[in-house]
Amino acid sequence: MSAGGADGGEAVDRTPSERVDVCVVGAGPAGAIVAAELSAAGHDVVVLDAGPRFDPEDRPERMERHLRPGVDRAVWDTGGERDTFSASGDRHYPLDAARVKGIGGSTLHWQAMVMRLHEQDFRLDSSVGLGDDWPIDYADLRPYYARAEAELSVAGASDNPFAPPRERPHPLPAFPPSYSDSLFAEACEAVGLATHSVPNARNSEPTDEAGACVGYGTCKPVCPSGAKYDATRHVAAAEADGARVLDRVPVQRLVHDADGDRVTHAVYATPDGEEHRQEAREFVVAAGGVETPRLLLLSRSESYPDGLANSSGLVGRYFMDHLFAGMGGTLEEPTRQKHVGFNTTESHQFYDRPDDSRTAFKLELLNYAGPAPADVALSADSFGDELLAEVREGYGTHVAMGALVEQLPRRENRIRLDPSRTDDRGNPVPDVVWSLDGTTRRTIERANEVQRAVLEELGADIGWTVGPENTGPAYHHMGTTRMGTDPAESVVTPQLRTHDLDNLTLSGSSVFVTGGAMNPTLTIAALSLKAAEHVDERL
Amino acid sequence: MRLSRRDALAALVAGGVGSLAGCGAPTARSSPSSREAAGDAAETPVGDHELATLVAVAEAVYPSEVEGVGEFVRTYTGSRVEGAGSYARGVAEAVGTLDDYAAEFHDIEYASLPASTRRETLEYMSVDDVAPDPDGTEAQRVRHYLVNELLYALYTSPTGASLAGLENPPGHPGGTRSYREGPDA
Ligand SMILES: Cc1cc2nc3c(=O)[nH]c(=O)nc-3n(C[C@H](O)[C@H](O)[C@H](O)COP(=O)(O)OP(=O)(O)OC[C@H]3O[C@@H](n4cnc5c(N)ncnc54)[C@H](O)[C@@H]3O)c2cc1C
Ligand code: SF4
């Protein structure tokens, strides 16, 4: 396998196209969906991605890297000089584990749980006095959510009493609950916790694009069968409609015209060390919640001394993630974990905030608690029958609950440049300044309380807790180029265009004003569809 | 429990070799042992001797109730070593290490040791205690290339993982029915 992607990086033509209609930076879902939409509409599109084009044939080997201890290479080759970063906040931020660079972006690694934000998420300040309101509301996004679910072939059911109103069923039927879920059912009922299905961007049935899930159980970090959605599907659609998608071409900076009103070209580097310029009528930056603000900061100019599109001073500010809260233990009976790598039951009962005392959280019943037999066997210090006894002891009776917890936007949490360190191209690296506030900690504790109540009711011997002290991020990078109507208080308009530059659109979770506690990518997809519409209107 | 050829092929999929949609039938090549092959050992480093050693190690680290170990290991390893040059070299070198060790204490190759001594030899080398590392000490390389390779093959195969009650282990495309079924289904 070549680290550089299928072609080894040499045979491909990476010279720029003549001035195109649209230049998209980033081939994760936020960029790929925009590219697919705009090329389907007949526009000339070039997509530039920093990472390689991974060969699908290599996925089984990547799976082994994940399953076998002792194989240290990152599954998707993240890390190293290209990805150097700093994390100078109170909390360390493990950025290398939190994203993938390459065609398909972080969806190559993701878990693919996809749900809509709730109505309350869009008006948090006006409803309970927390955070800020979005400039758009659920009703504005609702039609785009429906289209996004179709784009991602979401498998789901309409059995969630806490979900916002929807117009039609999900495109594919939900995955039925697991045996493990059935063990929880009574305990959940006894403590008054209402549960429901999980919407998954994973084929419960075959579609034109991919076969049905076959149960490899390694969804995160790699689905060898392709049943789990990743953005290579939209890259393929864009290419089929004529888009040019270049890999291993990190954009170094965006350059604007004399008036500072329009971006004229993107400067990108190629593997041979050359730099090129791609001109376009419209630019869409979709480089993820960390690299999008970084690219703007790297593109500072005389007109924009603090960074491109940064008149507000807010580029990089209000960085948010979701926090993980969890608890697990063992039962005195088999729990049948680890057959599949995704979850089938969760609860949004505690999602909406009653007042300003806590933020949102959602609860998940895990289908992959505890170690798999191979995990035990490969790190045990016994052999033969003794080892088998250890494997039987280690696998088999685990249960666990997870939760995602909302973190409110705070100015001091931010992505900034660290001028003291540079990446492989000599650019200052991103510095993730991240910390936890009291409200978030309280919400994590509240999630733990509910988890404890359920697990105790279930009769579990509780073995571990992830609470406020040992919590970590869920790898959802949000808020760093927030959306708003006031140019002094936000970076992009409700149409996702920057206030400062007329032909620069930002696509992705960096535009979120608040993050709720839902995995972000369905909302990213919905906003990408919306952004594409606005770009199309201007072309 | 008897390991089948299907198990070996399933483990191969988990191990990243073989096409996903129905493999052909890979077989171990009968090539001369690297220790005998004069000079050009790099080309075919895993021959009959190495395979026999792998089977001997498997018999030492697999549970006693597993049958069909020989064919399972030959099918599995035969395909793996065709897949990757550096991997095959690692296996051959680890076999060499094990043989040197056995020769020092017992004057014979590892594969010729009586069954009871094979496990002891691994333990004397501390292979049970060390973390696997393809670039580590001799014991760590034996752990990585031989012991863990074989344990990985077994416990990511449906039959092997079923010994612990998991018939669709991670890495095995065992469908989306088993996760819904109880232990008695
Ligand atoms: C382990 C894990 C599990 C997750 N699970 C879920 C989940 O269950 N549900 C969910 O909704 N979300 C999940 N996510 C988050 C999800 O992956 C992201 O929200 C989503 O991929 C973001 O899409 P994006 O296109 O904005 O960014 P990305 O997917 O990160 O893509 C950005 C792309 O931009 C490229 N790029 C960066 N800088 C440059 C540059 N200067 N020039 C050119 N290209 C550049 C990168 O190479 C990359 O390919 C998970 C993430 C991780 C890491
Ligand atoms: S369980 Fe996960 S990894 Fe396996 S096929 Fe289904 S989606 Fe892919």
PDB file of N, CA and C in Angstrom, chain A residues 374-421:
ATOM      1  N   ALA A 374     -10.612 -11.403  20.447  1.00  0.00           N
ATOM      2  CA  ALA A 374      -9.245 -11.166  19.955  1.00  0.00           C
ATOM      3  C   ALA A 374      -8.533 -10.107  20.792  1.00  0.00           C
ATOM      4  N   ASP A 375      -9.269  -9.097  21.284  1.00  0.00           N
ATOM      5  CA  ASP A 375      -8.626  -8.068  22.119  1.00  0.00           C
ATOM      6  C   ASP A 375      -8.021  -8.703  23.362  1.00  0.00           C
ATOM      7  N   VAL A 376      -8.775  -9.618  23.972  1.00  0.00           N
ATOM      8  CA  VAL A 376      -8.284 -10.282  25.178  1.00  0.00           C
ATOM      9  C   VAL A 376      -7.098 -11.173  24.814  1.00  0.00           C
ATOM     10  N   ALA A 377      -7.286 -11.972  23.767  1.00  0.00           N
ATOM     11  CA  ALA A 377      -6.280 -12.982  23.437  1.00  0.00           C
ATOM     12  C   ALA A 377      -4.941 -12.357  23.069  1.00  0.00           C
ATOM     13  N   LEU A 378      -4.988 -11.267  22.325  1.00  0.00           N
ATOM     14  CA  LEU A 378      -3.738 -10.723  21.808  1.00  0.00           C
ATOM     15  C   LEU A 378      -2.941  -9.952  22.849  1.00  0.00           C
ATOM     16  N   SER A 379      -3.549  -9.641  23.970  1.00  0.00           N
ATOM     17  CA  SER A 379      -2.770  -8.939  24.995  1.00  0.00           C
ATOM     18  C   SER A 379      -2.665  -9.741  26.294  1.00  0.00           C
ATOM     19  N   ALA A 380      -3.143 -10.977  26.273  1.00  0.00           N
ATOM     20  CA  ALA A 380      -3.099 -11.789  27.498  1.00  0.00           C
ATOM     21  C   ALA A 380      -1.693 -12.332  27.725  1.00  0.00           C
ATOM     22  N   ASP A 381      -1.440 -12.808  28.974  1.00  0.00           N
ATOM     23  CA  ASP A 381      -0.124 -13.402  29.224  1.00  0.00           C
ATOM     24  C   ASP A 381      -0.249 -14.889  29.550  1.00  0.00           C
ATOM     25  N   SER A 382      -1.230 -15.517  28.927  1.00  0.00           N
ATOM     26  CA  SER A 382      -1.344 -16.969  29.072  1.00  0.00           C
ATOM     27  C   SER A 382      -1.636 -17.560  27.697  1.00  0.00           C
ATOM     28  N   PHE A 383      -1.522 -18.865  27.594  1.00  0.00           N
ATOM     29  CA  PHE A 383      -1.757 -19.545  26.323  1.00  0.00           C
ATOM     30  C   PHE A 383      -2.699 -20.721  26.517  1.00  0.00           C
ATOM     31  N   GLY A 384      -3.182 -21.259  25.413  1.00  0.00           N
ATOM     32  CA  GLY A 384      -3.914 -22.520  25.448  1.00  0.00           C
ATOM     33  C   GLY A 384      -5.231 -22.426  26.182  1.00  0.00           C
ATOM     34  N   ASP A 385      -5.515 -23.450  26.991  1.00  0.00           N
ATOM     35  CA  ASP A 385      -6.799 -23.512  27.694  1.00  0.00           C
ATOM     36  C   ASP A 385      -6.941 -22.387  28.722  1.00  0.00           C
ATOM     37  N   GLU A 386      -5.807 -22.049  29.333  1.00  0.00           N
ATOM     38  CA  GLU A 386      -5.827 -20.966  30.313  1.00  0.00           C
ATOM     39  C   GLU A 386      -6.217 -19.650  29.628  1.00  0.00           C
ATOM     40  N   LEU A 387      -5.664 -19.459  28.442  1.00  0.00           N
ATOM     41  CA  LEU A 387      -6.001 -18.258  27.684  1.00  0.00           C
ATOM     42  C   LEU A 387      -7.483 -18.260  27.312  1.00  0.00           C
ATOM     43  N   LEU A 388      -7.972 -19.396  26.866  1.00  0.00           N
ATOM     44  CA  LEU A 388      -9.393 -19.464  26.499  1.00  0.00           C
ATOM     45  C   LEU A 388     -10.274 -19.099  27.696  1.00  0.00           C
ATOM     46  N   ALA A 389      -9.883 -19.574  28.867  1.00  0.00           N
ATOM     47  CA  ALA A 389     -10.658 -19.232  30.058  1.00  0.00           C
ATOM     48  C   ALA A 389     -10.646 -17.711  30.275  1.00  0.00           C
ATOM     49  N   GLU A 390      -9.494 -17.100  30.025  1.00  0.00           N
ATOM     50  CA  GLU A 390      -9.398 -15.641  30.170  1.00  0.00           C
ATOM     51  C   GLU A 390     -10.265 -14.923  29.138  1.00  0.00           C
ATOM     52  N   VAL A 391     -10.259 -15.452  27.925  1.00  0.00           N
ATOM     53  CA  VAL A 391     -11.067 -14.843  26.860  1.00  0.00           C
ATOM     54  C   VAL A 391     -12.546 -14.939  27.223  1.00  0.00           C
ATOM     55  N   ARG A 392     -12.940 -16.100  27.739  1.00  0.00           N
ATOM     56  CA  ARG A 392     -14.354 -16.281  28.114  1.00  0.00           C
ATOM     57  C   ARG A 392     -14.744 -15.343  29.246  1.00  0.00           C
ATOM     58  N   GLU A 393     -13.818 -15.174  30.158  1.00  0.00           N
ATOM     59  CA  GLU A 393     -14.045 -14.275  31.291  1.00  0.00           C
ATOM     60  C   GLU A 393     -14.134 -12.816  30.821  1.00  0.00           C
ATOM     61  N   GLY A 394     -13.264 -12.473  29.869  1.00  0.00           N
ATOM     62  CA  GLY A 394     -13.165 -11.077  29.431  1.00  0.00           C
ATOM     63  C   GLY A 394     -14.275 -10.648  28.496  1.00  0.00           C
ATOM     64  N   TYR A 395     -14.642 -11.536  27.577  1.00  0.00           N
ATOM     65  CA  TYR A 395     -15.712 -11.213  26.641  1.00  0.00           C
ATOM     66  C   TYR A 395     -17.005 -11.810  27.158  1.00  0.00           C
ATOM     67  N   GLY A 396     -18.103 -11.154  26.892  1.00  0.00           N
ATOM     68  CA  GLY A 396     -19.350 -11.889  27.028  1.00  0.00           C
ATOM     69  C   GLY A 396     -20.420 -11.270  27.895  1.00  0.00           C
ATOM     70  N   THR A 397     -20.041 -10.543  28.958  1.00  0.00           N
ATOM     71  CA  THR A 397     -21.088 -10.082  29.869  1.00  0.00           C
ATOM     72  C   THR A 397     -21.089  -8.563  30.059  1.00  0.00           C
ATOM     73  N   HIS A 398     -20.366  -7.864  29.203  1.00  0.00           N
ATOM     74  CA  HIS A 398     -20.299  -6.403  29.371  1.00  0.00           C
ATOM     75  C   HIS A 398     -21.559  -5.703  28.878  1.00  0.00           C
ATOM     76  N   VAL A 399     -21.864  -4.596  29.528  1.00  0.00           N
ATOM     77  CA  VAL A 399     -22.884  -3.663  29.036  1.00  0.00           C
ATOM     78  C   VAL A 399     -22.322  -2.253  29.232  1.00  0.00           C
ATOM     79  N   ALA A 400     -22.810  -1.312  28.432  1.00  0.00           N
ATOM     80  CA  ALA A 400     -22.350   0.069  28.620  1.00  0.00           C
ATOM     81  C   ALA A 400     -23.347   1.047  28.035  1.00  0.00           C
ATOM     82  N   MET A 401     -23.344   2.233  28.619  1.00  0.00           N
ATOM     83  CA  MET A 401     -24.132   3.347  28.086  1.00  0.00           C
ATOM     84  C   MET A 401     -23.204   4.513  27.810  1.00  0.00           C
ATOM     85  N   GLY A 402     -23.464   5.201  26.725  1.00  0.00           N
ATOM     86  CA  GLY A 402     -22.703   6.408  26.410  1.00  0.00           C
ATOM     87  C   GLY A 402     -23.635   7.603  26.413  1.00  0.00           C
ATOM     88  N   ALA A 403     -23.059   8.781  26.334  1.00  0.00           N
ATOM     89  CA  ALA A 403     -23.864   9.991  26.177  1.00  0.00           C
ATOM     90  C   ALA A 403     -23.034  11.046  25.474  1.00  0.00           C
ATOM     91  N   LEU A 404     -23.709  11.854  24.686  1.00  0.00           N
ATOM     92  CA  LEU A 404     -23.082  13.065  24.155  1.00  0.00           C
ATOM     93  C   LEU A 404     -23.646  14.241  24.918  1.00  0.00           C
ATOM     94  N   VAL A 405     -22.765  15.139  25.326  1.00  0.00           N
ATOM     95  CA  VAL A 405     -23.148  16.281  26.152  1.00  0.00           C
ATOM     96  C   VAL A 405     -22.788  17.572  25.427  1.00  0.00           C
ATOM     97  N   GLU A 406     -23.703  18.506  25.492  1.00  0.00           N
ATOM     98  CA  GLU A 406     -23.506  19.795  24.825  1.00  0.00           C
ATOM     99  C   GLU A 406     -22.543  20.702  25.571  1.00  0.00           C
ATOM    100  N   GLN A 407     -21.712  21.383  24.813  1.00  0.00           N
ATOM    101  CA  GLN A 407     -20.838  22.414  25.363  1.00  0.00           C
ATOM    102  C   GLN A 407     -21.242  23.741  24.740  1.00  0.00           C
ATOM    103  N   LEU A 408     -21.413  24.762  25.537  1.00  0.00           N
ATOM    104  CA  LEU A 408     -21.867  26.052  25.012  1.00  0.00           C
ATOM    105  C   LEU A 408     -20.709  26.812  24.371  1.00  0.00           C
ATOM    106  N   PRO A 409     -21.041  27.700  23.433  1.00  0.00           N
ATOM    107  CA  PRO A 409     -19.981  28.493  22.798  1.00  0.00           C
ATOM    108  C   PRO A 409     -19.375  29.493  23.774  1.00  0.00           C
ATOM    109  N   ARG A 410     -18.049  29.476  23.857  1.00  0.00           N
ATOM    110  CA  ARG A 410     -17.354  30.463  24.696  1.00  0.00           C
ATOM    111  C   ARG A 410     -16.183  31.026  23.899  1.00  0.00           C
ATOM    112  N   ARG A 411     -16.065  32.333  23.941  1.00  0.00           N
ATOM    113  CA  ARG A 411     -15.039  33.035  23.140  1.00  0.00           C
ATOM    114  C   ARG A 411     -13.641  32.490  23.335  1.00  0.00           C
ATOM    115  N   GLU A 412     -13.324  32.143  24.591  1.00  0.00           N
ATOM    116  CA  GLU A 412     -11.931  31.761  24.883  1.00  0.00           C
ATOM    117  C   GLU A 412     -11.558  30.389  24.313  1.00  0.00           C
ATOM    118  N   ASN A 413     -12.547  29.553  24.025  1.00  0.00           N
ATOM    119  CA  ASN A 413     -12.236  28.295  23.343  1.00  0.00           C
ATOM    120  C   ASN A 413     -12.074  28.602  21.861  1.00  0.00           C
ATOM    121  N   ARG A 414     -10.927  28.265  21.314  1.00  0.00           N
ATOM    122  CA  ARG A 414     -10.679  28.761  19.953  1.00  0.00           C
ATOM    123  C   ARG A 414      -9.608  27.969  19.228  1.00  0.00           C
ATOM    124  N   ILE A 415      -9.623  28.132  17.915  1.00  0.00           N
ATOM    125  CA  ILE A 415      -8.515  27.669  17.067  1.00  0.00           C
ATOM    126  C   ILE A 415      -7.722  28.908  16.690  1.00  0.00           C
ATOM    127  N   ARG A 416      -6.426  28.911  16.992  1.00  0.00           N
ATOM    128  CA  ARG A 416      -5.591  30.025  16.549  1.00  0.00           C
ATOM    129  C   ARG A 416      -4.324  29.452  15.940  1.00  0.00           C
ATOM    130  N   LEU A 417      -3.518  30.312  15.349  1.00  0.00           N
ATOM    131  CA  LEU A 417      -2.265  29.833  14.780  1.00  0.00           C
ATOM    132  C   LEU A 417      -1.209  29.807  15.874  1.00  0.00           C
ATOM    133  N   ASP A 418      -0.374  28.789  15.845  1.00  0.00           N
ATOM    134  CA  ASP A 418       0.773  28.749  16.746  1.00  0.00           C
ATOM    135  C   ASP A 418       1.999  29.121  15.921  1.00  0.00           C
ATOM    136  N   PRO A 419       2.427  30.375  16.014  1.00  0.00           N
ATOM    137  CA  PRO A 419       3.523  30.832  15.144  1.00  0.00           C
ATOM    138  C   PRO A 419       4.864  30.178  15.479  1.00  0.00           C
ATOM    139  N   SER A 420       4.938  29.497  16.625  1.00  0.00           N
ATOM    140  CA  SER A 420       6.224  28.923  17.019  1.00  0.00           C
ATOM    141  C   SER A 420       6.483  27.571  16.354  1.00  0.00           C
ATOM    142  N   ARG A 421       5.458  27.015  15.696  1.00  0.00           N
ATOM    143  CA  ARG A 421       5.664  25.699  15.064  1.00  0.00           C
ATOM    144  C   ARG A 421       5.080  25.718  13.657  1.00  0.00           C
TER     145      ARG A 421
END
